[in-house]
Amino acid sequence: STLTTSGANSPTTGSHGLKAKGADSQISASQISVSTKGTQANAARAENGARIDLDAATLDTGSAVYGHGLLATGNNSQISLNNGSVTTAGKGAVGAWARDGARIQLGQGTQISTSGASINNASAPQDEKTLSISHGLLASGSGSRIDAADVTVRSSAVSASGARAEA
């Protein structure tokens, strides 16, 4: 299956590839290709306790600014990806970001690749950092974590870390 979005994300409309929101929300998919092109459009986003489970998925946010590959945000939100790939090339686009008590689990040969430049924006959009760097893996906020086994992370972005945890 293939899923493509091309619009920018906004507070009233969403252009995320896959989005689950709320404690009883869940998305499960295998052998899916997700492509997003718009600013702040994430390939897969779980928030407010939601869960997304992916197997053999290919996720690509192109050169979208703040186009994160995987974003899990909020307590108990979870994303798992096995035997898949995530590619981001946009400014400030993180490969896999767990924030504010969320968890991401990566495994079974998953590949993460980021190449976008950093972006320093004093008036950054809602939910984005003033200085956003295209890290491969990022866990930020209390209780956030990324568990990775048998994973390859490639980050060619200036100042970006392959894996980073911060308060």
Coordinates of C-alpha atoms in Angstrom, one line a residue:
S1 CA 0.0 0.0 0.0
T2 CA 1.1 3.6 -0.7
L3 CA 0.0 6.7 1.2
T4 CA 1.1 10.2 0.0
T5 CA 0.3 13.7 1.4
S6 CA 1.5 17.0 -0.1
G7 CA 0.0 19.8 2.0
A8 CA 1.5 21.6 4.9
N9 CA 0.3 20.7 8.4
S10 CA -1.7 23.4 10.3
P11 CA -3.7 23.5 13.6
T12 CA -6.9 23.0 11.7
T13 CA -5.9 20.6 8.9
G14 CA -3.4 17.7 9.1
S15 CA -1.2 16.4 6.3
H16 CA 0.6 13.7 8.4
G17 CA 0.9 10.3 6.7
L18 CA -0.3 8.3 9.7
K19 CA -1.7 10.0 12.8
A20 CA -3.2 8.4 15.9
K21 CA -4.4 10.6 18.7
G22 CA -5.8 9.5 22.1
A23 CA -5.4 6.6 24.5
D24 CA -7.7 4.2 22.7
S25 CA -6.3 5.0 19.2
Q26 CA -4.1 2.6 17.3
I27 CA -2.8 2.1 13.8
S28 CA -1.1 -1.1 12.7
A29 CA 0.3 -1.6 9.2
S30 CA 2.8 -3.7 7.3
Q31 CA 4.5 -3.3 4.0
I32 CA 3.3 0.2 3.6
S33 CA 5.0 3.2 1.9
V34 CA 4.3 6.6 3.4
S35 CA 5.5 9.8 1.7
T36 CA 4.8 13.4 3.0
K37 CA 5.9 16.6 1.4
G38 CA 4.5 19.5 3.4
T39 CA 6.0 21.6 6.1
Q40 CA 5.5 20.0 9.6
A41 CA 3.9 16.9 8.0
N42 CA 5.2 13.8 9.8
A43 CA 5.2 10.4 8.2
A44 CA 3.9 8.8 11.4
R45 CA 2.7 10.6 14.5
A46 CA 1.2 9.2 17.7
E47 CA 0.0 11.6 20.4
N48 CA -1.8 11.7 23.7
G49 CA -1.3 8.0 24.5
A50 CA -2.0 6.6 21.0
R51 CA 0.0 3.7 19.4
I52 CA 1.3 3.0 15.9
D53 CA 2.9 -0.3 15.0
L54 CA 4.6 -0.7 11.7
D55 CA 6.4 -3.6 10.0
A56 CA 8.4 -3.4 6.8
A57 CA 7.3 0.2 6.3
T58 CA 9.1 2.8 4.2
L59 CA 8.6 6.4 5.5
D60 CA 9.9 9.5 3.7
T61 CA 9.3 13.1 4.4
G62 CA 11.3 14.5 1.5
S63 CA 12.7 17.9 2.0
A64 CA 9.9 19.2 4.2
V65 CA 10.9 21.6 6.9
Y66 CA 10.2 20.1 10.3
G67 CA 9.0 16.9 8.4
H68 CA 9.8 14.3 11.1
G69 CA 9.8 10.7 10.2
L70 CA 8.4 9.3 13.4
L71 CA 7.1 11.5 16.2
A72 CA 5.6 10.1 19.4
T73 CA 4.5 12.9 21.8
G74 CA 2.8 12.8 25.2
N75 CA 2.7 10.3 28.0
N76 CA 2.3 6.7 26.9
S77 CA 2.3 7.5 23.2
Q78 CA 4.2 4.8 21.3
I79 CA 5.5 4.0 17.9
S80 CA 7.2 0.8 16.9
L81 CA 9.0 0.1 13.6
N82 CA 10.6 -3.2 12.6
N83 CA 12.3 -4.0 9.4
G84 CA 11.6 -0.6 7.9
S85 CA 13.2 2.7 6.9
V86 CA 12.8 6.4 7.7
T87 CA 14.3 9.1 5.4
T88 CA 14.2 12.9 6.1
A89 CA 16.0 15.6 4.2
G90 CA 14.2 18.8 5.4
K91 CA 15.6 21.5 7.7
G92 CA 15.0 20.5 11.3
A93 CA 13.5 17.2 10.4
V94 CA 14.3 14.4 13.0
G95 CA 14.3 10.8 11.9
A96 CA 12.6 9.4 15.1
W97 CA 11.6 11.7 18.0
A98 CA 10.1 10.6 21.3
R99 CA 9.0 13.6 23.4
D100 CA 7.2 14.4 26.6
G101 CA 7.0 10.9 28.0
A102 CA 6.6 9.0 24.7
R103 CA 8.4 5.9 23.6
I104 CA 9.7 4.7 20.2
Q105 CA 10.9 1.1 19.6
L106 CA 13.0 0.3 16.5
G107 CA 14.4 -3.1 15.5
Q108 CA 15.0 -5.9 13.0
G109 CA 17.3 -4.0 10.5
T110 CA 15.4 -0.7 10.6
Q111 CA 17.4 2.2 8.9
I112 CA 17.1 5.8 9.8
S113 CA 18.7 8.5 7.5
T114 CA 18.6 12.3 8.1
S115 CA 20.4 15.0 6.0
G116 CA 18.5 18.3 6.5
A117 CA 20.2 21.4 7.8
S118 CA 19.6 22.9 11.2
I119 CA 17.0 25.7 11.5
N120 CA 17.2 28.5 14.1
N121 CA 13.8 30.2 14.2
A122 CA 13.0 32.6 17.1
S123 CA 9.3 32.3 16.1
A124 CA 9.3 28.5 15.6
P125 CA 5.9 26.9 14.8
Q126 CA 3.9 25.3 17.7
D127 CA 5.5 22.1 18.9
E128 CA 8.9 22.8 17.3
K129 CA 12.1 23.9 19.0
T130 CA 13.7 27.3 18.4
L131 CA 16.9 25.5 17.4
S132 CA 15.9 22.4 15.5
I133 CA 18.6 20.0 14.4
S134 CA 18.1 17.0 12.1
H135 CA 19.1 14.3 14.6
G136 CA 18.7 10.6 13.7
L137 CA 17.1 9.7 17.0
L138 CA 16.0 12.2 19.6
A139 CA 14.4 11.6 23.0
S140 CA 13.4 14.8 24.8
G141 CA 11.4 15.5 28.0
S142 CA 10.9 13.5 31.2
G143 CA 10.3 9.8 30.7
S144 CA 10.8 9.8 26.9
R145 CA 12.8 7.0 25.4
I146 CA 13.9 5.3 22.3
D147 CA 14.8 1.6 22.3
A148 CA 16.8 0.4 19.3
A149 CA 18.3 -3.0 18.4
D150 CA 19.7 -4.0 15.1
V151 CA 19.3 -0.5 13.7
T152 CA 21.4 1.6 11.4
V153 CA 21.4 5.4 11.8
R154 CA 23.0 7.7 9.2
S155 CA 23.0 11.5 9.9
S156 CA 24.8 13.8 7.5
A157 CA 23.3 16.9 8.9
V158 CA 25.7 19.5 10.4
S159 CA 25.7 19.4 14.2
A160 CA 23.3 16.5 14.2
S161 CA 23.7 13.5 16.5
G162 CA 23.0 10.0 15.5
A163 CA 21.2 9.5 18.8
R164 CA 20.5 12.2 21.5
A165 CA 18.6 12.4 24.8
E166 CA 17.9 15.7 26.5
A167 CA 15.8 17.0 29.3

